[in-house]
Short mmCIF file of C-alpha atoms and ligand atoms in Angstrom, two decimals:
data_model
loop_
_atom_site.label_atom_id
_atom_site.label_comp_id
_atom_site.label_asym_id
_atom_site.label_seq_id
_atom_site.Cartn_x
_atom_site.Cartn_y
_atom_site.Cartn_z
CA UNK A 1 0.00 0.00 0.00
CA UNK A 2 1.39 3.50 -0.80
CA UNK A 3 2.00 5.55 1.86
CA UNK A 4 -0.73 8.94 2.96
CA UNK A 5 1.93 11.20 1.47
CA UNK A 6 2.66 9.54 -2.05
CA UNK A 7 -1.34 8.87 -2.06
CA UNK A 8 -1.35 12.71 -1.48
CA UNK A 9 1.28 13.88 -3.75
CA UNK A 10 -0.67 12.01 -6.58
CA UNK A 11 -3.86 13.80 -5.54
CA UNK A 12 -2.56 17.40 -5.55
CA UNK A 13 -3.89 18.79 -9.05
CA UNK A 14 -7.14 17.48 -7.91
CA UNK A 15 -6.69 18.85 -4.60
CA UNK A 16 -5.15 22.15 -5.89
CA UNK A 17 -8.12 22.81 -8.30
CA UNK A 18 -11.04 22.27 -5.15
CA UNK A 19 -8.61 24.77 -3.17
CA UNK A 20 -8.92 27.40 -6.28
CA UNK A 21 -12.55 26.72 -6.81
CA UNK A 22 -13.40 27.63 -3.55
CA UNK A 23 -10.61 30.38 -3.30
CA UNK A 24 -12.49 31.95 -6.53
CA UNK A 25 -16.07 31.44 -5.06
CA UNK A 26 -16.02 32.13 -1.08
CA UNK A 27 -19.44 33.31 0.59
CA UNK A 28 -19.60 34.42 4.17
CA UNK A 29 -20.92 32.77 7.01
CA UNK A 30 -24.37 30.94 6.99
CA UNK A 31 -24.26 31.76 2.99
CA UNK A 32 -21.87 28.79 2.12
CA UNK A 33 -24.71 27.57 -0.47
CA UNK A 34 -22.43 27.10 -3.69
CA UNK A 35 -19.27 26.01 -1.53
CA UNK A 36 -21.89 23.15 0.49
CA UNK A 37 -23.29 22.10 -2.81
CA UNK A 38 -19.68 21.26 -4.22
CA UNK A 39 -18.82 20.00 -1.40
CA UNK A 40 -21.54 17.78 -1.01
CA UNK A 41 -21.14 16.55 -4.63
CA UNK A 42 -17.45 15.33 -4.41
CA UNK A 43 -18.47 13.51 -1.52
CA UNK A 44 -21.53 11.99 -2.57
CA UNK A 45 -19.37 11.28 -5.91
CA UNK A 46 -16.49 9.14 -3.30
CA UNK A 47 -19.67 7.34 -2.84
CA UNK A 48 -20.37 8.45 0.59
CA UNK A 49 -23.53 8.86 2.55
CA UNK A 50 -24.19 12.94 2.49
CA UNK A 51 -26.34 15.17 4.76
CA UNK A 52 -26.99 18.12 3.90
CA UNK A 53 -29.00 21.52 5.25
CA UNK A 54 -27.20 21.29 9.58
CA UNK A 55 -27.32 24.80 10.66
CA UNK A 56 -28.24 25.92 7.43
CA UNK A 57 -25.20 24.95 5.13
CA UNK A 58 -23.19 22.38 7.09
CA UNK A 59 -22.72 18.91 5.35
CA UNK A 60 -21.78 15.91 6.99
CA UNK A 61 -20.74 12.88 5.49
CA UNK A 62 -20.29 9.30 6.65
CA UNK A 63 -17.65 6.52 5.60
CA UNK A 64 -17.40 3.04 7.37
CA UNK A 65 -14.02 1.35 7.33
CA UNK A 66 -13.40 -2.20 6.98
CA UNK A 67 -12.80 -3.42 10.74
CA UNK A 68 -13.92 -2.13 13.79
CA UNK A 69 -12.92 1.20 15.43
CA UNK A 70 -13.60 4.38 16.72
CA UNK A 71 -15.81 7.07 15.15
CA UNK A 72 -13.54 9.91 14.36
CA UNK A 73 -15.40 13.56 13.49
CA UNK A 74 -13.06 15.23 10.98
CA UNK A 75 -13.85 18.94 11.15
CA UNK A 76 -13.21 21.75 8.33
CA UNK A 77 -15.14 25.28 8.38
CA UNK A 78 -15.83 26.60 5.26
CA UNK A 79 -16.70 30.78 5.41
CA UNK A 80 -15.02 33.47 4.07
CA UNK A 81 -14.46 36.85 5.15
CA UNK A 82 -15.45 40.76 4.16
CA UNK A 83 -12.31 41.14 3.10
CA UNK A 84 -11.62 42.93 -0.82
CA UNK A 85 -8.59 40.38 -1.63
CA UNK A 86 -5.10 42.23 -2.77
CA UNK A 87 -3.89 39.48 -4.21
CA UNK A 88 -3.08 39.40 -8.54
CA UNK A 89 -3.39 35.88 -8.89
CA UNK A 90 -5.31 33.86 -11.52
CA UNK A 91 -7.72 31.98 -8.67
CA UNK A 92 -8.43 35.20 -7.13
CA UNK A 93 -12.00 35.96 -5.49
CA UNK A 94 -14.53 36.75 -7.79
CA UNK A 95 -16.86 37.62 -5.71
CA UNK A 96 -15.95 41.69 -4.59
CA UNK A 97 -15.42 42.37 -0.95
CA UNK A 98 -15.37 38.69 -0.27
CA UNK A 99 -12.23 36.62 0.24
CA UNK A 100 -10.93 33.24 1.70
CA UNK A 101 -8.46 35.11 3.92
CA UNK A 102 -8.16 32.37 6.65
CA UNK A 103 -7.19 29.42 4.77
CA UNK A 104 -10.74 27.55 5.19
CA UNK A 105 -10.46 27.23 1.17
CA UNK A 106 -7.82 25.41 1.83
CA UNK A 107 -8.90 23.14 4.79
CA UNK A 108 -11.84 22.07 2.86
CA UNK A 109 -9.67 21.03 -0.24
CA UNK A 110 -7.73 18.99 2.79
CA UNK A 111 -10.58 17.14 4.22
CA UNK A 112 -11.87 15.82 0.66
CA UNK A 113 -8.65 14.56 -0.27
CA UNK A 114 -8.67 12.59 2.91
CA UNK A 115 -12.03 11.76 2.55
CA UNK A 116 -10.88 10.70 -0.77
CA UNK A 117 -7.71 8.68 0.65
CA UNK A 118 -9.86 7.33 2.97
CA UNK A 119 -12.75 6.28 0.90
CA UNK A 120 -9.85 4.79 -1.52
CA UNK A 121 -8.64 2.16 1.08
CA UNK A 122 -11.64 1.87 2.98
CA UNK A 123 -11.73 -2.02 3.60
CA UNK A 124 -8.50 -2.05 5.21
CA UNK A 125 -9.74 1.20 7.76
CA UNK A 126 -10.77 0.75 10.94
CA UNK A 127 -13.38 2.77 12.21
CA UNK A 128 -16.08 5.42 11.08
CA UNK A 129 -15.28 8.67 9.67
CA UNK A 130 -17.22 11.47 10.13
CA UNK A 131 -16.49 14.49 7.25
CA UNK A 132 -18.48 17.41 9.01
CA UNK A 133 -18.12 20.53 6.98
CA UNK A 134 -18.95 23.75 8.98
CA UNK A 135 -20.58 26.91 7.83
CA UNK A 136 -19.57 30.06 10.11
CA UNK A 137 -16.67 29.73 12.13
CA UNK A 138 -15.47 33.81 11.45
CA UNK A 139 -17.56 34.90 14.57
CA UNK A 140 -21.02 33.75 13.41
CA UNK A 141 -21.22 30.51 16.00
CA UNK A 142 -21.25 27.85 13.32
CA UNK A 143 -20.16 25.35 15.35
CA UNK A 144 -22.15 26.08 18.48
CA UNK A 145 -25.16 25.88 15.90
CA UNK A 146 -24.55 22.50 14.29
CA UNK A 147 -24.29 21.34 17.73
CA UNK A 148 -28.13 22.90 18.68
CA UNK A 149 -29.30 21.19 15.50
CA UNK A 150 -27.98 18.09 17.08
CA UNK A 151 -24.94 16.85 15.00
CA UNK A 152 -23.71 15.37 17.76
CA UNK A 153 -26.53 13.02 18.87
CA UNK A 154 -27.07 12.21 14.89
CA UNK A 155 -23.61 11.42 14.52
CA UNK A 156 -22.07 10.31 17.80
CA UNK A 157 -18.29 10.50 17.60
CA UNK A 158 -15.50 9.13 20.14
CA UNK A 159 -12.79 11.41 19.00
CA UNK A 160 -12.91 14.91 16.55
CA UNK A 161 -9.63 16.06 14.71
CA UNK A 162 -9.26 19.57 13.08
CA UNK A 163 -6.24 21.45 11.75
CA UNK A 164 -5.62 24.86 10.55
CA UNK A 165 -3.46 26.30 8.27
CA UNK A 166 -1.15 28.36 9.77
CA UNK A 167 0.59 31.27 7.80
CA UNK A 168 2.76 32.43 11.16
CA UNK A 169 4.78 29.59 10.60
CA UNK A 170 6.87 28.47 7.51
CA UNK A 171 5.65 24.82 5.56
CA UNK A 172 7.86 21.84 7.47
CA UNK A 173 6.14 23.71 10.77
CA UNK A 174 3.96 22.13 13.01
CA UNK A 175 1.92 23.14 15.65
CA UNK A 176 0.83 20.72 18.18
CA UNK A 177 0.25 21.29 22.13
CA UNK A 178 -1.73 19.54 24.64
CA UNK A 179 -4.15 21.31 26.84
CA UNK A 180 -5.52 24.54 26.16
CA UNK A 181 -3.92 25.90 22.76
CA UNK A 182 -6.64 28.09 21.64
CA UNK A 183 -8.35 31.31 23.75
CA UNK A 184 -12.10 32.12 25.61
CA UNK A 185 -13.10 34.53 23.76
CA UNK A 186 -15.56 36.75 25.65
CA UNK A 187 -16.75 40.32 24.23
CA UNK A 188 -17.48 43.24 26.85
CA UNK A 189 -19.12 46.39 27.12
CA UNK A 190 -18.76 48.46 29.71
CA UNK A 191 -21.25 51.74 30.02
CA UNK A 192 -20.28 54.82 32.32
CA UNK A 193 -23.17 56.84 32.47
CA UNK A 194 -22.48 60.39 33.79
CA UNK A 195 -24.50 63.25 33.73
CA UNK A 196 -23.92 66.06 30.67
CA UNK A 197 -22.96 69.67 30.76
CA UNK A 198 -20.95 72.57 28.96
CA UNK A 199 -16.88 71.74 28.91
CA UNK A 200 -16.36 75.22 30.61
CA UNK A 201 -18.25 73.66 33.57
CA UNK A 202 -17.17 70.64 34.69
CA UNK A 203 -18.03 70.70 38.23
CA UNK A 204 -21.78 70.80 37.43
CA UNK A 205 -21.46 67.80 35.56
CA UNK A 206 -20.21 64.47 36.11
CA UNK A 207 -17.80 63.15 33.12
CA UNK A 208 -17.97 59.74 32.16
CA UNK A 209 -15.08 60.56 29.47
CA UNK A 210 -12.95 61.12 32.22
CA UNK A 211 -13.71 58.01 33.97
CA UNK A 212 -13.40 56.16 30.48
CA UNK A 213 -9.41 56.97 30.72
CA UNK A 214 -8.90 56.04 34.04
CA UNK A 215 -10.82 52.67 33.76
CA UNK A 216 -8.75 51.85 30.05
CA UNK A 217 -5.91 52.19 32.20
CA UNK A 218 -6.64 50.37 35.38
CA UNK A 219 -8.00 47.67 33.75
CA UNK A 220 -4.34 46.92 31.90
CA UNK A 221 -3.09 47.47 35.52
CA UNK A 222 -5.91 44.47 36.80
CA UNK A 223 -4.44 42.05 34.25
CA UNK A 224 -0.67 43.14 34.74
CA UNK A 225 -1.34 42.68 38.29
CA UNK A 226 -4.07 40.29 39.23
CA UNK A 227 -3.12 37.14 36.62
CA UNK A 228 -0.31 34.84 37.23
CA UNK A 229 2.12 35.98 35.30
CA UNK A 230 2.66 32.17 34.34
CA UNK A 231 -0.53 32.16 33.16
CA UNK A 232 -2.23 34.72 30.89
CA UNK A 233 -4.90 36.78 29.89
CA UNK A 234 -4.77 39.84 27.71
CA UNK A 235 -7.96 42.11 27.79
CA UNK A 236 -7.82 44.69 24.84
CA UNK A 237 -10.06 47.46 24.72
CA UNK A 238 -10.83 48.03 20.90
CA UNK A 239 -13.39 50.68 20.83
CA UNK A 240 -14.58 53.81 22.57
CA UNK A 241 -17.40 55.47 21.72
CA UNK A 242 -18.95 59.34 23.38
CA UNK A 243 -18.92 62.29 22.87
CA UNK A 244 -20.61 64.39 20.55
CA UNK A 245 -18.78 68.11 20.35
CA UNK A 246 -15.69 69.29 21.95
CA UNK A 247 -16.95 71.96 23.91
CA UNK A 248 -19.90 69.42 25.40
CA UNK A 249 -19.28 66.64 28.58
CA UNK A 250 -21.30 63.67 27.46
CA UNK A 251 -23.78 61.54 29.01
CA UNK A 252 -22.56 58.73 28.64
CA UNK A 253 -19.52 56.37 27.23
CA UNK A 254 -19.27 53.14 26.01
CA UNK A 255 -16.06 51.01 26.14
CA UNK A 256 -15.84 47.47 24.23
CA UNK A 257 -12.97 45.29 24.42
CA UNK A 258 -12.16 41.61 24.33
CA UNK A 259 -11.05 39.36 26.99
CA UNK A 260 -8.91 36.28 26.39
CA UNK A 261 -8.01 33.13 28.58
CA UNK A 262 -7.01 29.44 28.86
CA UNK A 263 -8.02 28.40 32.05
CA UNK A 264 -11.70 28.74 33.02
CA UNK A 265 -10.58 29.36 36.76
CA UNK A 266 -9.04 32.78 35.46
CA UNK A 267 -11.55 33.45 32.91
CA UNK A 268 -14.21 33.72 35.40
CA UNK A 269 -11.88 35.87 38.19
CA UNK A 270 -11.05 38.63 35.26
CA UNK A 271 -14.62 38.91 34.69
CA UNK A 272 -15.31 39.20 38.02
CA UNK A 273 -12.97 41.79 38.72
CA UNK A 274 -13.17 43.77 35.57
CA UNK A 275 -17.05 44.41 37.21
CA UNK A 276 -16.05 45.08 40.36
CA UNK A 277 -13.02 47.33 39.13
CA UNK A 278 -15.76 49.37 36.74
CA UNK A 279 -18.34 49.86 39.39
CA UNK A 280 -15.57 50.99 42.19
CA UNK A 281 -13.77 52.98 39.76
CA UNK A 282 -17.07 54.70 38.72
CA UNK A 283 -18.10 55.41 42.19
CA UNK A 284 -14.94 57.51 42.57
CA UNK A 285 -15.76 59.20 39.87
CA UNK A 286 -19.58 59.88 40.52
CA UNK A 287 -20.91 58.42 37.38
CA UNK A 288 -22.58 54.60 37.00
CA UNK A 289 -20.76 51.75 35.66
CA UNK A 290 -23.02 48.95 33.89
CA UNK A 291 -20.34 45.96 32.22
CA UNK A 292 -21.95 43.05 29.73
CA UNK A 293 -20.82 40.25 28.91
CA UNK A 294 -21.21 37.76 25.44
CA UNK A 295 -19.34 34.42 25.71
CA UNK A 296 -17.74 33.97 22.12
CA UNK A 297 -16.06 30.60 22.41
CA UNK A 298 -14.43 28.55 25.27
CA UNK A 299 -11.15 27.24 24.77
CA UNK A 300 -9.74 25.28 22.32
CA UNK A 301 -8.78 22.27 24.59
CA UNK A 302 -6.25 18.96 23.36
CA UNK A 303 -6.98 15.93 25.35
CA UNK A 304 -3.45 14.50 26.16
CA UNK A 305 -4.21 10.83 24.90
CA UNK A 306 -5.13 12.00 21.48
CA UNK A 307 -2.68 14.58 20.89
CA UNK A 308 -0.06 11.85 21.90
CA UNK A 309 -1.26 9.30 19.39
CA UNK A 310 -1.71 12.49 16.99
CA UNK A 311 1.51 13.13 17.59
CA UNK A 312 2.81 9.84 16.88
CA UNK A 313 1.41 9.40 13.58
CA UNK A 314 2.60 12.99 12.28
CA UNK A 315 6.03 12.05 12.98
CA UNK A 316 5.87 8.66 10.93
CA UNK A 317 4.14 10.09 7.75
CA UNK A 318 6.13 13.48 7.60
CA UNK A 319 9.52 13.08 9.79
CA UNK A 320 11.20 15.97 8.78
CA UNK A 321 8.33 18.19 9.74
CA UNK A 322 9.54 20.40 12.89
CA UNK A 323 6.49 19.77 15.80
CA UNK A 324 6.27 22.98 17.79
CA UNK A 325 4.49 21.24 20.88
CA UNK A 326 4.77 24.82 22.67
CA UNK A 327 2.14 26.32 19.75
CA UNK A 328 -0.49 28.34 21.34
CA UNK A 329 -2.72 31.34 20.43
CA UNK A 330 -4.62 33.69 22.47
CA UNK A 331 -6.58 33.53 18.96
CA UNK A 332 -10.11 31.65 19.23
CA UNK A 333 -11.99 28.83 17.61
CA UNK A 334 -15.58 27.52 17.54
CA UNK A 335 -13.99 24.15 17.10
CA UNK A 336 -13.80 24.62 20.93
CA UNK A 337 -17.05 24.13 20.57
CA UNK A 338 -16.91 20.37 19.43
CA UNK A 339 -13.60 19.31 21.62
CA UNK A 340 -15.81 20.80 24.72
CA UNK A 341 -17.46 18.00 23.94
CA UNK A 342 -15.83 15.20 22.24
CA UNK A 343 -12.24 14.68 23.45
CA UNK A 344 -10.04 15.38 20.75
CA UNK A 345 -7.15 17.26 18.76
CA UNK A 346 -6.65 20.63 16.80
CA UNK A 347 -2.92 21.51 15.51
CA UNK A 348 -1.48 23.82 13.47
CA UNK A 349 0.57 23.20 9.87
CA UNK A 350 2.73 25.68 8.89
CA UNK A 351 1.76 26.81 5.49
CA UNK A 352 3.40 30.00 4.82
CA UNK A 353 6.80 30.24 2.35
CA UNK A 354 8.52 34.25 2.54
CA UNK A 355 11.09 33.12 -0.49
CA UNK A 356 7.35 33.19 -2.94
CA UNK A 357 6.01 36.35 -0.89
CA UNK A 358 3.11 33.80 0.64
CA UNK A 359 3.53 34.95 4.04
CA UNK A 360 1.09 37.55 4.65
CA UNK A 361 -0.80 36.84 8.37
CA UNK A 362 -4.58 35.60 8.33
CA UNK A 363 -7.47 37.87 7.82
CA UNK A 364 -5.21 40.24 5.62
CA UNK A 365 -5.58 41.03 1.74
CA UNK A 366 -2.96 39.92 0.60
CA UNK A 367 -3.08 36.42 2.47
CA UNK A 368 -2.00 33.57 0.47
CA UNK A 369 -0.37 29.83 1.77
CA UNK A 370 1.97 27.89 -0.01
CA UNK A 371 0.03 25.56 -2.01
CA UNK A 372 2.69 22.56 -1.69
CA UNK A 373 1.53 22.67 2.06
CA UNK A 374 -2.28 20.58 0.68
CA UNK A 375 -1.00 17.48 0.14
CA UNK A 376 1.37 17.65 3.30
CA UNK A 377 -1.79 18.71 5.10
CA UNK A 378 -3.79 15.95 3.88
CA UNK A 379 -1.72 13.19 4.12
CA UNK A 380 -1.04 14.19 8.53
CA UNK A 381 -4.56 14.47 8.77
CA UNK A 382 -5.14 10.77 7.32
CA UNK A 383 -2.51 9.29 9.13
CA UNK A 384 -3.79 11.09 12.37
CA UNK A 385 -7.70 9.74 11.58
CA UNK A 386 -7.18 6.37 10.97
CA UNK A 387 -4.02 6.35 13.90
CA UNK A 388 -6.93 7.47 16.33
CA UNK A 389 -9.35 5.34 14.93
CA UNK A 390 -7.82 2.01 15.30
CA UNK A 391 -6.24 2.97 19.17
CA UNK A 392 -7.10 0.20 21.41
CA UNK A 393 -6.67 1.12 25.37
ZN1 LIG B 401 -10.03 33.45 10.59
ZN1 LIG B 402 -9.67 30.31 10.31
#
């Protein structure tokens, strides 16, 4: 039998021209409709059982292997981005202001050519393989969705896999911790309600733009100060809004920012204290503090076990990759989502190459990855599905 890579390696100008297709046609969250239907029609043309229509345009498909095994959930999102792509290349977007700036073109290119690989040497498989293909993950709660719909219960898995392509990191790079390695992502706003006046008299009024200062500051000096420094957090505050002329002291201003953890311990003390912090620091000030909260996504969590066996099998089919197993991002995922859930694994493959100018970073206009990284990508993921699979405690 011929190894995932060489299988790979043959499949490339198949895979390359599903990566372009895509590329060319990308739709935004929840509006995958031409990207579901031709990704629903490779896979029902492998000969696959195809579902179609989960949280509006997810499709999951379903291939048994040979022997007996475990049922393994192979993950790729599929949305693009509002993003007017820079790039002068042949494949480029056609659709204006719309742009596969993430790589999820790319992932989805990756998960049929293993469902292809897969499908291919089926009999000697063990295991079930689950190809779920996820509309939204840019923000929009995709996965959180498919999972409401009940994904989960219709297609009961033991162990889900993801990657993601990873432009920070040269091809030959791979990214693959245990334990958190992905971000909470939880968005806050934070209202200081004052009373108004005229600028030339600020002692009859009480200035919540004022207060807005003080509390950007403090609340750098809460995470600097509060958070083991051997863990982390980072809380950026990434708009302000108030005011309406410069001679006039506002009612009201409105701060939001974005707070990111790993550990759920420290997740829930920042919030906590980021409350406490605004209501004490606007009682010094003589205005009202109100903060809000909207959980994005939990963490992106590797069970040990997995990532181990992961691990293992990325070595043996590509051992002169480099595997980072330090990789982490205070970035976020909805595939937190699923490994909340399922235990499971979610690495990184380096997929950048500076020497052909593909190295801008993700979400940019100019982003581009080294197409040589697909079949690389491909043939890990394989190896790491049907590793998993077939691991007997
Ligand atoms: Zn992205
Ligand atoms: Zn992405």
């Amino acid at each position: 039998m011929k190894t995932w890579m060489e299988q790979a390696r043959e499949l490339f100008p198949w895979t390359r021209e599903l990566r372009r297709d895509f590329h060319m046609h990308p739709e935004l969250g929840f509006q995958e409709e031409r990207t579901a239907a031709r990704v629903a029609q490779v896979l029902h043309d492998l000969g696959l059982e195809v579902h179609t229509g989960i949280a509006k345009t997810g499709v999951v498909a379903v291939l048994q292997g040979g022997r007996p095994g475990k049922r393994v959930l192979l993950r790729a999102d599929m949305d693009a981005l509002p993003i007017q792509e820079a790039n002068d290349v042949p494949y480029a977007s056609r659709h204006p202001g719309v742009m596969h700036a993430c790589g999820h073109d790319g992932h989805m290119a990756v998960a049929l050519t293993v469902a292809r690989m897969v499908t291919e040497s089926r009999e000697h498989l063990p295991g079930t393989y689950i190809f779920l293909f996820q509309p939204a993950e840019e923000g929009l709660g995709g996965a959180a969705r498919m999972i409401e719909e009940g994904v989960l219960e219709r297609f009961p898995a033991d162990v889900a896999l993801a990657l993601h392509l990873w432009n920070g990191a040269p091809v030959g790079w791979i990214g693959l911790g245990e334990g958190p390695v992905m971000a909470a992502a939880d968005e806050v706003t934070l209202r200081l309600q004052g009373h108004g006046g005229h600028g030339a008299m600020p002692h009859l009024a009480r200035d919540p733009i004022t207060a807005a200062g003080h509390l950007i500051v403090a609340l750098q000096s809460l995470i600097a100060r509060e958070v083991d420094p051997l863990d982390t957090a980072v809380l950026s505050i990434g708009q302000v809004q108030g005011g309406s002329a410069f001679n006039v002291i506002p009612e009201e201003v409105l701060l939001k920012g974005t707070l990111r953890t790993f550990k759920t311990q420290t997740r829930t003390y920042v919030k906590q204290r980021v409350e406490a912090l605004a209501r004490h620091l606007a009682s010094a000030f003589q205005v009202q503090a109100e903060t809000r909260w909207v959980e994005a996504t939990p963490a992106v969590v590797n069970d040990p076990h997995v990532t181990k066996q992961v691990r293992q099998a990325l070595q043996e089919v590509w051992p002169e990759a480099h595997i980072d197993t330090d990789a982490r991002t205070m970035g976020s995922e909805d595939m937190a989502f699923f490994l909340e859930r399922v235990p499971g694994c979610y690495f990184f493959v380096g997929s950048a190459n500076p020497q052909k100018g593909l190295d801008a970073p993700h979400h940019h206009p100019r982003f581009d990855f080294d197409e040589e990284v697909l079949p690389r990508a491909a043939a890990l993921m394989a190896a790491a599905a049907t590793r998993v699979a077939g691991h007997v405690e």
